[in-house]
Amino acid sequence: QVQLVESGGGLVKAGGSLRLSCAASGRTFSNYAMAWFRQFPGKEREFLAAISRSGAGTRYSDSAKGRFTISRDIAKNTVYLQMNRLNPEDTAVYCCAAAEGIVGGSEEYEYDYWGQGTQVTVSS
């Protein structure tokens, strides 16, 4: 089992930035590829970014590319999502996920463990 706990969400004005953190515990963090998704009310989760076990490889959705950056600190068992130039359409619950494998994909079913999520609200 892997436990994931997100933090760093909150209220920010349009154009601002936030850095989300996801702390992992329970199993060897470096054995898992990690990802960030977000969920709008009444909608399915939307893939944003994934990072490989080593941190050397990343992939982004079109909506995240250029504004969001995923990274991981293996020593701290933590994955981050730096979000810049936020706009009200980014308002959602943001969750991290872990997959047993070298590289994570963009589909929910590829991930084995999920955090509870952290709310991000962007005001205009």
Coordinates of C-alpha atoms in Angstrom, one line a residue:
Q1 CA 0.0 0.0 0.0
V2 CA 1.0 3.5 -0.7
Q3 CA -0.5 6.5 1.1
L4 CA -0.6 9.8 -0.7
V5 CA -1.4 13.2 0.9
E6 CA -1.6 16.4 -1.1
S7 CA -1.1 19.9 0.2
G8 CA -0.5 23.4 -1.1
G9 CA -3.9 24.1 -2.5
G10 CA -5.9 27.3 -1.7
L11 CA -7.2 30.5 -3.1
V12 CA -5.1 32.5 -5.6
K13 CA -5.8 35.4 -8.0
A14 CA -5.7 34.9 -11.7
G15 CA -2.2 35.2 -13.0
G16 CA -0.8 33.8 -9.7
S17 CA 1.1 30.6 -8.9
L18 CA 0.8 27.7 -6.5
R19 CA 3.0 24.7 -5.8
L20 CA 1.2 21.6 -4.8
S21 CA 3.0 18.8 -2.9
C22 CA 2.2 15.1 -2.6
A23 CA 3.8 13.2 0.2
A24 CA 4.1 9.4 -0.2
S25 CA 4.5 6.8 2.5
G26 CA 4.2 3.1 2.9
R27 CA 6.3 1.7 0.1
T28 CA 9.5 2.6 -1.6
F29 CA 8.7 5.9 -3.4
S30 CA 11.3 5.4 -6.1
N31 CA 9.5 2.2 -7.3
Y32 CA 6.5 4.3 -8.5
A33 CA 5.8 6.6 -11.4
M34 CA 3.8 9.6 -10.2
A35 CA 1.2 11.8 -11.8
W36 CA -1.1 14.8 -11.1
F37 CA -4.8 14.8 -12.2
R38 CA -7.5 17.3 -11.5
Q39 CA -11.3 17.0 -11.3
F40 CA -14.0 19.5 -12.0
P41 CA -17.3 19.2 -10.3
G42 CA -19.4 16.4 -11.9
K43 CA -16.6 15.5 -14.3
E44 CA -14.0 12.7 -14.6
R45 CA -10.4 13.2 -13.6
E46 CA -8.3 15.0 -16.2
F47 CA -4.6 14.1 -16.6
L48 CA -2.1 16.9 -16.2
A49 CA 1.4 15.6 -15.8
A50 CA 3.4 12.4 -15.1
I51 CA 6.9 11.8 -14.0
S52 CA 9.0 8.6 -14.2
R53 CA 10.4 6.7 -11.3
S54 CA 13.8 8.3 -11.6
G55 CA 12.4 11.8 -12.4
A56 CA 14.2 11.9 -15.7
G57 CA 11.1 11.6 -17.8
T58 CA 8.0 13.7 -17.8
R59 CA 4.9 14.1 -19.9
Y60 CA 2.2 16.8 -19.9
S61 CA -1.3 17.3 -21.2
D62 CA -1.9 20.2 -23.6
S63 CA -3.6 22.1 -20.8
A64 CA -0.6 21.8 -18.5
K65 CA 2.2 22.2 -21.0
G66 CA 4.1 25.5 -20.6
R67 CA 2.4 26.5 -17.4
F68 CA 2.8 23.5 -15.0
T69 CA 5.9 21.6 -14.0
I70 CA 6.0 18.3 -12.3
S71 CA 9.1 17.2 -10.3
R72 CA 9.9 14.8 -7.5
D73 CA 12.3 14.7 -4.6
I74 CA 13.1 11.0 -3.9
A75 CA 14.8 11.8 -0.6
K76 CA 11.7 13.5 0.7
N77 CA 9.2 11.0 -0.9
T78 CA 7.4 13.9 -2.4
V79 CA 6.2 14.9 -5.9
Y80 CA 5.4 18.5 -6.7
L81 CA 3.3 20.4 -9.3
Q82 CA 4.4 24.0 -9.9
M83 CA 1.5 25.9 -11.4
N84 CA 2.0 29.3 -13.0
R85 CA -0.2 31.8 -14.8
L86 CA -3.3 30.3 -13.2
N87 CA -6.8 31.3 -14.5
P88 CA -10.3 30.7 -13.1
E89 CA -10.7 27.7 -15.4
D90 CA -8.0 25.9 -13.4
T91 CA -10.3 25.8 -10.4
A92 CA -10.6 22.1 -9.4
V93 CA -9.6 19.5 -7.0
Y94 CA -6.0 18.4 -7.7
C95 CA -4.9 14.8 -6.9
C96 CA -1.7 12.9 -7.2
A97 CA -1.5 9.2 -8.1
A98 CA 1.1 6.5 -8.1
A99 CA 1.7 3.7 -10.6
E100 CA 3.9 0.6 -10.2
G101 CA 6.1 1.0 -13.2
I102 CA 8.9 3.0 -14.7
V103 CA 6.8 5.6 -16.5
G104 CA 3.2 6.6 -15.9
G105 CA 0.6 7.1 -18.5
S106 CA -2.2 9.6 -18.9
E107 CA -5.1 7.3 -18.1
E108 CA -6.7 6.8 -14.6
Y109 CA -6.7 3.0 -14.9
E110 CA -2.9 3.0 -15.1
Y111 CA -2.6 4.3 -11.5
D112 CA -2.8 2.1 -8.4
Y113 CA -3.0 4.6 -5.6
W114 CA -4.6 8.0 -5.2
G115 CA -4.6 10.8 -2.7
Q116 CA -7.7 12.6 -1.5
G117 CA -7.0 15.8 -3.4
T118 CA -6.5 19.4 -2.6
Q119 CA -8.8 22.2 -3.7
V120 CA -7.4 25.0 -5.9
T121 CA -9.6 28.0 -6.4
V122 CA -8.5 30.8 -8.8
S123 CA -10.4 34.1 -8.6
S124 CA -10.8 36.5 -11.4

